[in-house]
PDB file of C-alpha atoms and ligand atoms in Angstrom:
ATOM      1  CA  MET A  13      52.076 -81.761-182.838  1.00  0.00           C
ATOM      2  CA  ARG A  14      54.625 -80.585-185.368  1.00  0.00           C
ATOM      3  CA  GLN A  15      53.118 -78.326-188.008  1.00  0.00           C
ATOM      4  CA  TYR A  16      54.150 -78.458-191.670  1.00  0.00           C
ATOM      5  CA  LEU A  17      54.650 -75.020-193.126  1.00  0.00           C
ATOM      6  CA  VAL A  18      55.754 -73.345-196.353  1.00  0.00           C
ATOM      7  CA  ALA A  19      56.451 -69.610-196.320  1.00  0.00           C
ATOM      8  CA  GLY A  20      57.041 -67.414-199.356  1.00  0.00           C
ATOM      9  CA  ASN A  21      59.503 -64.595-198.731  1.00  0.00           C
ATOM     10  CA  TRP A  22      58.899 -62.169-201.583  1.00  0.00           C
ATOM     11  CA  LYS A  23      61.660 -59.838-200.346  1.00  0.00           C
ATOM     12  CA  MET A  24      61.586 -56.423-202.104  1.00  0.00           C
ATOM     13  CA  ASN A  25      59.729 -57.580-205.216  1.00  0.00           C
ATOM     14  CA  LYS A  26      56.396 -56.970-207.009  1.00  0.00           C
ATOM     15  CA  THR A  27      54.230 -53.924-207.602  1.00  0.00           C
ATOM     16  CA  LEU A  28      50.828 -53.844-205.892  1.00  0.00           C
ATOM     17  CA  HIS A  29      49.142 -55.021-209.081  1.00  0.00           C
ATOM     18  CA  GLU A  30      51.518 -57.981-209.373  1.00  0.00           C
ATOM     19  CA  ALA A  31      51.201 -58.776-205.677  1.00  0.00           C
ATOM     20  CA  LEU A  32      47.402 -58.942-205.936  1.00  0.00           C
ATOM     21  CA  ALA A  33      47.613 -61.258-208.944  1.00  0.00           C
ATOM     22  CA  LEU A  34      50.153 -63.563-207.288  1.00  0.00           C
ATOM     23  CA  THR A  35      48.108 -63.733-204.089  1.00  0.00           C
ATOM     24  CA  SER A  36      44.836 -64.594-205.771  1.00  0.00           C
ATOM     25  CA  GLU A  37      46.516 -67.219-207.973  1.00  0.00           C
ATOM     26  CA  VAL A  38      48.171 -68.859-204.973  1.00  0.00           C
ATOM     27  CA  VAL A  39      44.987 -68.790-202.861  1.00  0.00           C
ATOM     28  CA  ASN A  40      42.912 -70.343-205.657  1.00  0.00           C
ATOM     29  CA  MET A  41      45.425 -73.063-206.498  1.00  0.00           C
ATOM     30  CA  ILE A  42      45.888 -73.941-202.826  1.00  0.00           C
ATOM     31  CA  SER A  43      42.166 -74.258-202.258  1.00  0.00           C
ATOM     32  CA  ASP A  44      41.708 -76.374-205.419  1.00  0.00           C
ATOM     33  CA  GLU A  45      44.772 -78.590-205.187  1.00  0.00           C
ATOM     34  CA  VAL A  46      46.202 -78.889-201.680  1.00  0.00           C
ATOM     35  CA  THR A  47      44.692 -81.565-199.481  1.00  0.00           C
ATOM     36  CA  THR A  48      47.516 -82.160-196.984  1.00  0.00           C
ATOM     37  CA  PRO A  49      47.453 -80.168-193.715  1.00  0.00           C
ATOM     38  CA  VAL A  50      50.096 -77.528-194.368  1.00  0.00           C
ATOM     39  CA  THR A  51      50.141 -73.883-193.317  1.00  0.00           C
ATOM     40  CA  VAL A  52      51.048 -71.490-196.132  1.00  0.00           C
ATOM     41  CA  VAL A  53      52.467 -68.101-195.142  1.00  0.00           C
ATOM     42  CA  LEU A  54      52.792 -65.294-197.686  1.00  0.00           C
ATOM     43  CA  CYS A  55      55.369 -62.662-196.729  1.00  0.00           C
ATOM     44  CA  PRO A  56      54.941 -59.750-199.152  1.00  0.00           C
ATOM     45  CA  PRO A  57      56.547 -56.327-198.758  1.00  0.00           C
ATOM     46  CA  THR A  58      55.127 -54.447-195.749  1.00  0.00           C
ATOM     47  CA  ALA A  59      53.339 -51.919-197.983  1.00  0.00           C
ATOM     48  CA  TYR A  60      50.907 -54.593-199.247  1.00  0.00           C
ATOM     49  CA  LEU A  61      50.129 -56.501-196.070  1.00  0.00           C
ATOM     50  CA  SER A  62      46.924 -54.690-195.216  1.00  0.00           C
ATOM     51  CA  THR A  63      45.500 -54.888-198.747  1.00  0.00           C
ATOM     52  CA  LEU A  64      46.409 -58.543-199.197  1.00  0.00           C
ATOM     53  CA  ASN A  65      44.839 -59.432-195.882  1.00  0.00           C
ATOM     54  CA  ARG A  66      41.412 -58.860-197.416  1.00  0.00           C
ATOM     55  CA  TYR A  67      42.144 -61.571-199.988  1.00  0.00           C
ATOM     56  CA  LEU A  68      43.093 -64.044-197.304  1.00  0.00           C
ATOM     57  CA  GLU A  69      40.228 -63.532-194.887  1.00  0.00           C
ATOM     58  CA  THR A  70      38.225 -66.408-196.360  1.00  0.00           C
ATOM     59  CA  SER A  71      41.117 -68.761-197.159  1.00  0.00           C
ATOM     60  CA  ARG A  72      41.520 -71.554-194.663  1.00  0.00           C
ATOM     61  CA  ASN A  73      45.229 -72.255-194.568  1.00  0.00           C
ATOM     62  CA  VAL A  74      46.919 -69.241-196.199  1.00  0.00           C
ATOM     63  CA  VAL A  75      48.004 -66.536-193.757  1.00  0.00           C
ATOM     64  CA  LEU A  76      50.182 -63.428-193.837  1.00  0.00           C
ATOM     65  CA  GLY A  77      53.700 -62.900-192.579  1.00  0.00           C
ATOM     66  CA  ALA A  78      55.869 -59.782-192.439  1.00  0.00           C
ATOM     67  CA  GLN A  79      59.543 -59.811-193.404  1.00  0.00           C
ATOM     68  CA  ASN A  80      60.740 -57.933-190.323  1.00  0.00           C
ATOM     69  CA  CYS A  81      59.580 -55.798-187.399  1.00  0.00           C
ATOM     70  CA  HIS A  82      61.173 -53.315-185.034  1.00  0.00           C
ATOM     71  CA  GLU A  83      61.945 -54.364-181.475  1.00  0.00           C
ATOM     72  CA  LYS A  84      60.098 -51.394-179.939  1.00  0.00           C
ATOM     73  CA  ALA A  85      56.292 -51.123-179.899  1.00  0.00           C
ATOM     74  CA  ALA A  86      56.163 -47.448-180.938  1.00  0.00           C
ATOM     75  CA  GLY A  87      58.242 -44.294-180.982  1.00  0.00           C
ATOM     76  CA  ALA A  88      60.522 -42.052-183.005  1.00  0.00           C
ATOM     77  CA  TYR A  89      61.949 -44.678-185.388  1.00  0.00           C
ATOM     78  CA  THR A  90      61.343 -43.194-188.839  1.00  0.00           C
ATOM     79  CA  GLY A  91      60.620 -45.764-191.502  1.00  0.00           C
ATOM     80  CA  GLU A  92      60.111 -48.707-189.152  1.00  0.00           C
ATOM     81  CA  VAL A  93      57.107 -50.927-188.447  1.00  0.00           C
ATOM     82  CA  SER A  94      56.320 -52.522-185.082  1.00  0.00           C
ATOM     83  CA  ALA A  95      54.840 -55.850-184.001  1.00  0.00           C
ATOM     84  CA  PRO A  96      51.620 -54.303-182.583  1.00  0.00           C
ATOM     85  CA  MET A  97      51.078 -52.536-185.929  1.00  0.00           C
ATOM     86  CA  LEU A  98      51.483 -55.794-187.836  1.00  0.00           C
ATOM     87  CA  GLN A  99      49.175 -57.557-185.432  1.00  0.00           C
ATOM     88  CA  SER A 100      46.550 -54.830-185.876  1.00  0.00           C
ATOM     89  CA  ILE A 101      46.354 -55.464-189.642  1.00  0.00           C
ATOM     90  CA  GLY A 102      45.924 -59.223-189.391  1.00  0.00           C
ATOM     91  CA  VAL A 103      49.510 -60.475-189.772  1.00  0.00           C
ATOM     92  CA  SER A 104      50.198 -63.854-188.133  1.00  0.00           C
ATOM     93  CA  TYR A 105      53.939 -64.492-188.649  1.00  0.00           C
ATOM     94  CA  VAL A 106      57.087 -62.401-188.911  1.00  0.00           C
ATOM     95  CA  ILE A 107      60.418 -63.427-190.412  1.00  0.00           C
ATOM     96  CA  LEU A 108      63.201 -62.376-188.030  1.00  0.00           C
ATOM     97  CA  GLY A 109      66.955 -62.539-188.427  1.00  0.00           C
ATOM     98  CA  HIS A 110      67.053 -63.238-192.152  1.00  0.00           C
ATOM     99  CA  SER A 111      70.694 -63.249-193.264  1.00  0.00           C
ATOM    100  CA  GLU A 112      70.017 -60.247-195.519  1.00  0.00           C
ATOM    101  CA  ARG A 113      68.826 -58.298-192.464  1.00  0.00           C
ATOM    102  CA  ARG A 114      71.861 -59.421-190.479  1.00  0.00           C
ATOM    103  CA  GLN A 115      74.243 -58.582-193.333  1.00  0.00           C
ATOM    104  CA  TYR A 116      72.836 -55.361-194.830  1.00  0.00           C
ATOM    105  CA  PHE A 117      71.133 -53.865-191.768  1.00  0.00           C
ATOM    106  CA  GLY A 118      73.565 -55.013-189.100  1.00  0.00           C
ATOM    107  CA  GLU A 119      71.040 -56.914-187.009  1.00  0.00           C
ATOM    108  CA  THR A 120      72.685 -58.542-184.017  1.00  0.00           C
ATOM    109  CA  SER A 121      71.751 -61.561-181.908  1.00  0.00           C
ATOM    110  CA  SER A 122      70.778 -59.429-178.918  1.00  0.00           C
ATOM    111  CA  GLN A 123      68.638 -57.123-181.065  1.00  0.00           C
ATOM    112  CA  LEU A 124      66.969 -60.206-182.563  1.00  0.00           C
ATOM    113  CA  ALA A 125      66.206 -61.474-179.059  1.00  0.00           C
ATOM    114  CA  GLU A 126      64.331 -58.194-178.461  1.00  0.00           C
ATOM    115  CA  LYS A 127      62.508 -58.483-181.784  1.00  0.00           C
ATOM    116  CA  VAL A 128      61.482 -62.039-180.912  1.00  0.00           C
ATOM    117  CA  ASN A 129      60.115 -60.775-177.583  1.00  0.00           C
ATOM    118  CA  SER A 130      58.164 -57.980-179.215  1.00  0.00           C
ATOM    119  CA  ALA A 131      56.700 -60.352-181.825  1.00  0.00           C
ATOM    120  CA  LEU A 132      55.616 -62.916-179.236  1.00  0.00           C
ATOM    121  CA  THR A 133      54.212 -60.317-176.844  1.00  0.00           C
ATOM    122  CA  ASN A 134      52.033 -59.048-179.673  1.00  0.00           C
ATOM    123  CA  GLY A 135      50.747 -62.399-180.842  1.00  0.00           C
ATOM    124  CA  LEU A 136      53.022 -62.809-183.888  1.00  0.00           C
ATOM    125  CA  LYS A 137      54.833 -66.083-184.526  1.00  0.00           C
ATOM    126  CA  PRO A 138      58.496 -65.483-185.360  1.00  0.00           C
ATOM    127  CA  ILE A 139      60.048 -67.427-188.246  1.00  0.00           C
ATOM    128  CA  PHE A 140      63.547 -67.201-186.840  1.00  0.00           C
ATOM    129  CA  CYS A 141      66.309 -67.549-189.455  1.00  0.00           C
ATOM    130  CA  CYS A 142      69.720 -68.992-188.783  1.00  0.00           C
ATOM    131  CA  GLY A 143      72.519 -70.278-190.981  1.00  0.00           C
ATOM    132  CA  GLU A 144      76.227 -70.241-191.761  1.00  0.00           C
ATOM    133  CA  SER A 145      78.270 -68.629-194.527  1.00  0.00           C
ATOM    134  CA  LEU A 146      80.357 -70.719-196.941  1.00  0.00           C
ATOM    135  CA  GLU A 147      83.510 -69.634-195.133  1.00  0.00           C
ATOM    136  CA  GLN A 148      82.061 -70.771-191.813  1.00  0.00           C
ATOM    137  CA  ARG A 149      80.979 -74.111-193.299  1.00  0.00           C
ATOM    138  CA  GLU A 150      84.437 -74.676-194.705  1.00  0.00           C
ATOM    139  CA  GLY A 151      85.875 -73.719-191.310  1.00  0.00           C
ATOM    140  CA  GLY A 152      84.237 -76.867-189.935  1.00  0.00           C
ATOM    141  CA  ASP A 153      82.446 -75.692-186.769  1.00  0.00           C
ATOM    142  CA  TYR A 154      79.270 -74.629-188.575  1.00  0.00           C
ATOM    143  CA  VAL A 155      76.887 -76.795-186.544  1.00  0.00           C
ATOM    144  CA  ALA A 156      77.920 -75.245-183.218  1.00  0.00           C
ATOM    145  CA  LEU A 157      77.816 -71.824-184.807  1.00  0.00           C
ATOM    146  CA  VAL A 158      74.208 -72.174-185.969  1.00  0.00           C
ATOM    147  CA  GLN A 159      73.175 -73.772-182.666  1.00  0.00           C
ATOM    148  CA  ASN A 160      74.680 -70.737-180.982  1.00  0.00           C
ATOM    149  CA  GLN A 161      72.488 -68.414-183.059  1.00  0.00           C
ATOM    150  CA  LEU A 162      69.476 -70.112-181.458  1.00  0.00           C
ATOM    151  CA  THR A 163      71.019 -69.906-177.993  1.00  0.00           C
ATOM    152  CA  GLU A 164      71.749 -66.179-178.313  1.00  0.00           C
ATOM    153  CA  SER A 165      68.381 -65.013-179.630  1.00  0.00           C
ATOM    154  CA  LEU A 166      65.872 -67.589-178.374  1.00  0.00           C
ATOM    155  CA  PHE A 167      67.031 -69.444-175.277  1.00  0.00           C
ATOM    156  CA  HIS A 168      65.866 -66.708-172.890  1.00  0.00           C
ATOM    157  CA  LEU A 169      62.295 -67.758-173.786  1.00  0.00           C
ATOM    158  CA  SER A 170      60.175 -69.993-171.591  1.00  0.00           C
ATOM    159  CA  ALA A 171      59.118 -73.310-173.133  1.00  0.00           C
ATOM    160  CA  GLU A 172      55.591 -71.934-173.353  1.00  0.00           C
ATOM    161  CA  ALA A 173      56.698 -68.881-175.339  1.00  0.00           C
ATOM    162  CA  PHE A 174      59.080 -70.946-177.460  1.00  0.00           C
ATOM    163  CA  ALA A 175      56.168 -73.115-178.624  1.00  0.00           C
ATOM    164  CA  ASN A 176      55.164 -70.229-180.940  1.00  0.00           C
ATOM    165  CA  VAL A 177      58.548 -70.007-182.686  1.00  0.00           C
ATOM    166  CA  VAL A 178      59.298 -71.501-186.094  1.00  0.00           C
ATOM    167  CA  ILE A 179      62.966 -72.041-187.010  1.00  0.00           C
ATOM    168  CA  ALA A 180      64.247 -71.580-190.570  1.00  0.00           C
ATOM    169  CA  TYR A 181      67.683 -73.005-191.332  1.00  0.00           C
ATOM    170  CA  GLU A 182      69.050 -71.064-194.295  1.00  0.00           C
ATOM    171  CA  PRO A 183      72.684 -71.679-195.239  1.00  0.00           C
ATOM    172  CA  ILE A 184      73.799 -68.276-196.551  1.00  0.00           C
ATOM    173  CA  TRP A 185      75.727 -69.895-199.398  1.00  0.00           C
ATOM    174  CA  ALA A 186      72.459 -71.382-200.696  1.00  0.00           C
ATOM    175  CA  ILE A 187      70.298 -68.231-200.645  1.00  0.00           C
ATOM    176  CA  GLY A 188      69.555 -66.949-204.122  1.00  0.00           C
ATOM    177  CA  THR A 189      72.565 -68.753-205.543  1.00  0.00           C
ATOM    178  CA  GLY A 190      70.925 -71.828-207.068  1.00  0.00           C
ATOM    179  CA  LEU A 191      73.206 -73.903-204.797  1.00  0.00           C
ATOM    180  CA  THR A 192      70.832 -75.901-202.593  1.00  0.00           C
ATOM    181  CA  ALA A 193      72.021 -77.779-199.525  1.00  0.00           C
ATOM    182  CA  SER A 194      71.731 -81.493-200.256  1.00  0.00           C
ATOM    183  CA  SER A 195      68.954 -83.271-198.403  1.00  0.00           C
ATOM    184  CA  GLN A 196      71.677 -84.919-196.262  1.00  0.00           C
ATOM    185  CA  GLN A 197      73.239 -81.557-195.399  1.00  0.00           C
ATOM    186  CA  ALA A 198      69.820 -80.141-194.490  1.00  0.00           C
ATOM    187  CA  GLN A 199      68.887 -83.188-192.415  1.00  0.00           C
ATOM    188  CA  GLU A 200      72.227 -83.119-190.575  1.00  0.00           C
ATOM    189  CA  MET A 201      71.712 -79.515-189.496  1.00  0.00           C
ATOM    190  CA  HIS A 202      68.005 -79.866-188.740  1.00  0.00           C
ATOM    191  CA  ALA A 203      68.639 -82.892-186.524  1.00  0.00           C
ATOM    192  CA  ALA A 204      71.458 -81.035-184.757  1.00  0.00           C
ATOM    193  CA  LEU A 205      69.197 -78.023-184.156  1.00  0.00           C
ATOM    194  CA  ARG A 206      66.396 -80.241-182.861  1.00  0.00           C
ATOM    195  CA  GLY A 207      68.889 -81.921-180.535  1.00  0.00           C
ATOM    196  CA  HIS A 208      70.004 -78.506-179.311  1.00  0.00           C
ATOM    197  CA  LEU A 209      66.371 -77.558-178.615  1.00  0.00           C
ATOM    198  CA  ALA A 210      65.867 -80.845-176.760  1.00  0.00           C
ATOM    199  CA  GLY A 211      68.846 -80.025-174.531  1.00  0.00           C
ATOM    200  CA  LYS A 212      67.253 -76.724-173.554  1.00  0.00           C
ATOM    201  CA  TYR A 213      63.493 -77.413-173.640  1.00  0.00           C
ATOM    202  CA  GLY A 214      63.225 -81.200-173.505  1.00  0.00           C
ATOM    203  CA  PRO A 215      62.401 -83.768-176.195  1.00  0.00           C
ATOM    204  CA  GLN A 216      58.690 -82.997-176.470  1.00  0.00           C
ATOM    205  CA  VAL A 217      59.137 -79.288-177.264  1.00  0.00           C
ATOM    206  CA  ALA A 218      61.965 -80.131-179.676  1.00  0.00           C
ATOM    207  CA  ASP A 219      59.828 -82.721-181.419  1.00  0.00           C
ATOM    208  CA  ASP A 220      56.935 -80.275-181.767  1.00  0.00           C
ATOM    209  CA  THR A 221      59.077 -77.470-183.256  1.00  0.00           C
ATOM    210  CA  THR A 222      58.699 -76.705-186.949  1.00  0.00           C
ATOM    211  CA  ILE A 223      62.110 -76.398-188.620  1.00  0.00           C
ATOM    212  CA  LEU A 224      62.075 -75.075-192.196  1.00  0.00           C
ATOM    213  CA  TYR A 225      64.805 -75.294-194.800  1.00  0.00           C
ATOM    214  CA  GLY A 226      65.548 -72.235-196.966  1.00  0.00           C
ATOM    215  CA  GLY A 227      68.034 -71.564-199.748  1.00  0.00           C
ATOM    216  CA  SER A 228      67.307 -72.180-203.456  1.00  0.00           C
ATOM    217  CA  CYS A 229      64.455 -74.517-202.601  1.00  0.00           C
ATOM    218  CA  ASN A 230      62.351 -75.062-205.733  1.00  0.00           C
ATOM    219  CA  GLU A 231      59.707 -77.358-207.213  1.00  0.00           C
ATOM    220  CA  LYS A 232      62.401 -79.836-208.274  1.00  0.00           C
ATOM    221  CA  ASN A 233      64.219 -80.321-204.976  1.00  0.00           C
ATOM    222  CA  ALA A 234      61.430 -79.651-202.443  1.00  0.00           C
ATOM    223  CA  GLN A 235      60.107 -83.186-202.370  1.00  0.00           C
ATOM    224  CA  GLU A 236      63.445 -84.722-201.421  1.00  0.00           C
ATOM    225  CA  LEU A 237      64.176 -82.016-198.846  1.00  0.00           C
ATOM    226  CA  PHE A 238      60.719 -82.250-197.245  1.00  0.00           C
ATOM    227  CA  ALA A 239      61.017 -86.046-197.092  1.00  0.00           C
ATOM    228  CA  GLN A 240      63.807 -85.725-194.516  1.00  0.00           C
ATOM    229  CA  PRO A 241      62.545 -86.570-191.029  1.00  0.00           C
ATOM    230  CA  ASP A 242      63.610 -83.245-189.503  1.00  0.00           C
ATOM    231  CA  VAL A 243      62.678 -80.939-192.404  1.00  0.00           C
ATOM    232  CA  ASP A 244      59.145 -79.641-191.816  1.00  0.00           C
ATOM    233  CA  GLY A 245      58.773 -77.335-194.795  1.00  0.00           C
ATOM    234  CA  GLY A 246      60.511 -74.424-196.457  1.00  0.00           C
ATOM    235  CA  LEU A 247      61.181 -70.706-196.492  1.00  0.00           C
ATOM    236  CA  ILE A 248      61.058 -69.962-200.193  1.00  0.00           C
ATOM    237  CA  GLY A 249      62.533 -66.844-201.823  1.00  0.00           C
ATOM    238  CA  GLY A 250      62.842 -66.690-205.620  1.00  0.00           C
ATOM    239  CA  ALA A 251      60.520 -69.633-206.267  1.00  0.00           C
ATOM    240  CA  SER A 252      57.726 -67.989-204.239  1.00  0.00           C
ATOM    241  CA  LEU A 253      57.394 -65.242-206.855  1.00  0.00           C
ATOM    242  CA  LYS A 254      55.799 -67.645-209.351  1.00  0.00           C
ATOM    243  CA  SER A 255      52.397 -68.978-208.294  1.00  0.00           C
ATOM    244  CA  ARG A 256      52.619 -72.330-210.104  1.00  0.00           C
ATOM    245  CA  GLU A 257      56.067 -73.143-208.767  1.00  0.00           C
ATOM    246  CA  PHE A 258      55.264 -72.013-205.227  1.00  0.00           C
ATOM    247  CA  VAL A 259      52.098 -74.120-205.059  1.00  0.00           C
ATOM    248  CA  ASN A 260      54.005 -77.091-206.474  1.00  0.00           C
ATOM    249  CA  ILE A 261      56.427 -76.695-203.568  1.00  0.00           C
ATOM    250  CA  VAL A 262      53.495 -76.619-201.129  1.00  0.00           C
ATOM    251  CA  LYS A 263      52.315 -79.881-202.712  1.00  0.00           C
ATOM    252  CA  SER A 264      55.699 -81.555-202.208  1.00  0.00           C
ATOM    253  CA  PHE A 265      54.957 -83.101-198.805  1.00  0.00           C
TER     254      PHE A 265
HETATM  255  P1  PGA B 317      65.931 -68.259-202.149  1.00  0.00           P
HETATM  256  O1  PGA B 317      65.774 -67.373-200.826  1.00  0.00           O
HETATM  257  O2  PGA B 317      64.851 -69.310-202.114  1.00  0.00           O
HETATM  258  O3  PGA B 317      65.749 -67.284-203.291  1.00  0.00           O
HETATM  259  O4  PGA B 317      67.297 -68.860-202.117  1.00  0.00           O
HETATM  260  C1  PGA B 317      65.404 -67.961-199.603  1.00  0.00           C
HETATM  261  C2  PGA B 317      65.354 -66.892-198.538  1.00  0.00           C
HETATM  262  O5  PGA B 317      66.181 -65.993-198.574  1.00  0.00           O
HETATM  263  O6  PGA B 317      64.484 -66.919-197.637  1.00  0.00           O
END
């Protein structure tokens, strides 16, 4: 069964005090107002994961995600955090391959394949990001390009392992720009990605895969985006930093 999911990617924002306030507001609003079966994933900065976990222990459908992890389990990698460490503090999901990581930290497809392996081996569900730049979209072959991102970093997985992966389609030109993909543009890509998954893993696995949209998704456009048959939720950046707006997005299904 396909799972509906909304994840908040806080990126490098919020002090601890602000993070605690945002978390408790979101948890309370979700428990009071959300009746549909949707998984909510909060992805705060790594420094707060352990503290915030205590707030989430009693909440039914709000869980924690990290924004990245290293591909190795342990070792001399100053400043990094590994999948077993995240797992040991109660993290359930990890965003991998966000375009900011690819762009600013030089993450490659083969490195992401290793990160995906490490996450899955340690019981974390990857939220695997893919997406094209504006230049690539205008170049015309953007669908094949994004499909290829899945091939390069995920298609070594068995169908059983792949069942724990969430895909997030995030057109780079829409991230943090206020330029959202139209619901038709999102649906076109999501359907093409699902078709690509069906070619590799068969129609049942493809149908069961959660595919999120990300890129300037907000409380105004979420409903139309989530109404598309192949859009199963969102990866929310800027709009996840405000509790009221984020919960309104969660309520958009
Ligand atoms: P945005 O970011 O919602 O601020 O565009 C989305 C993301 O980068 O995950």
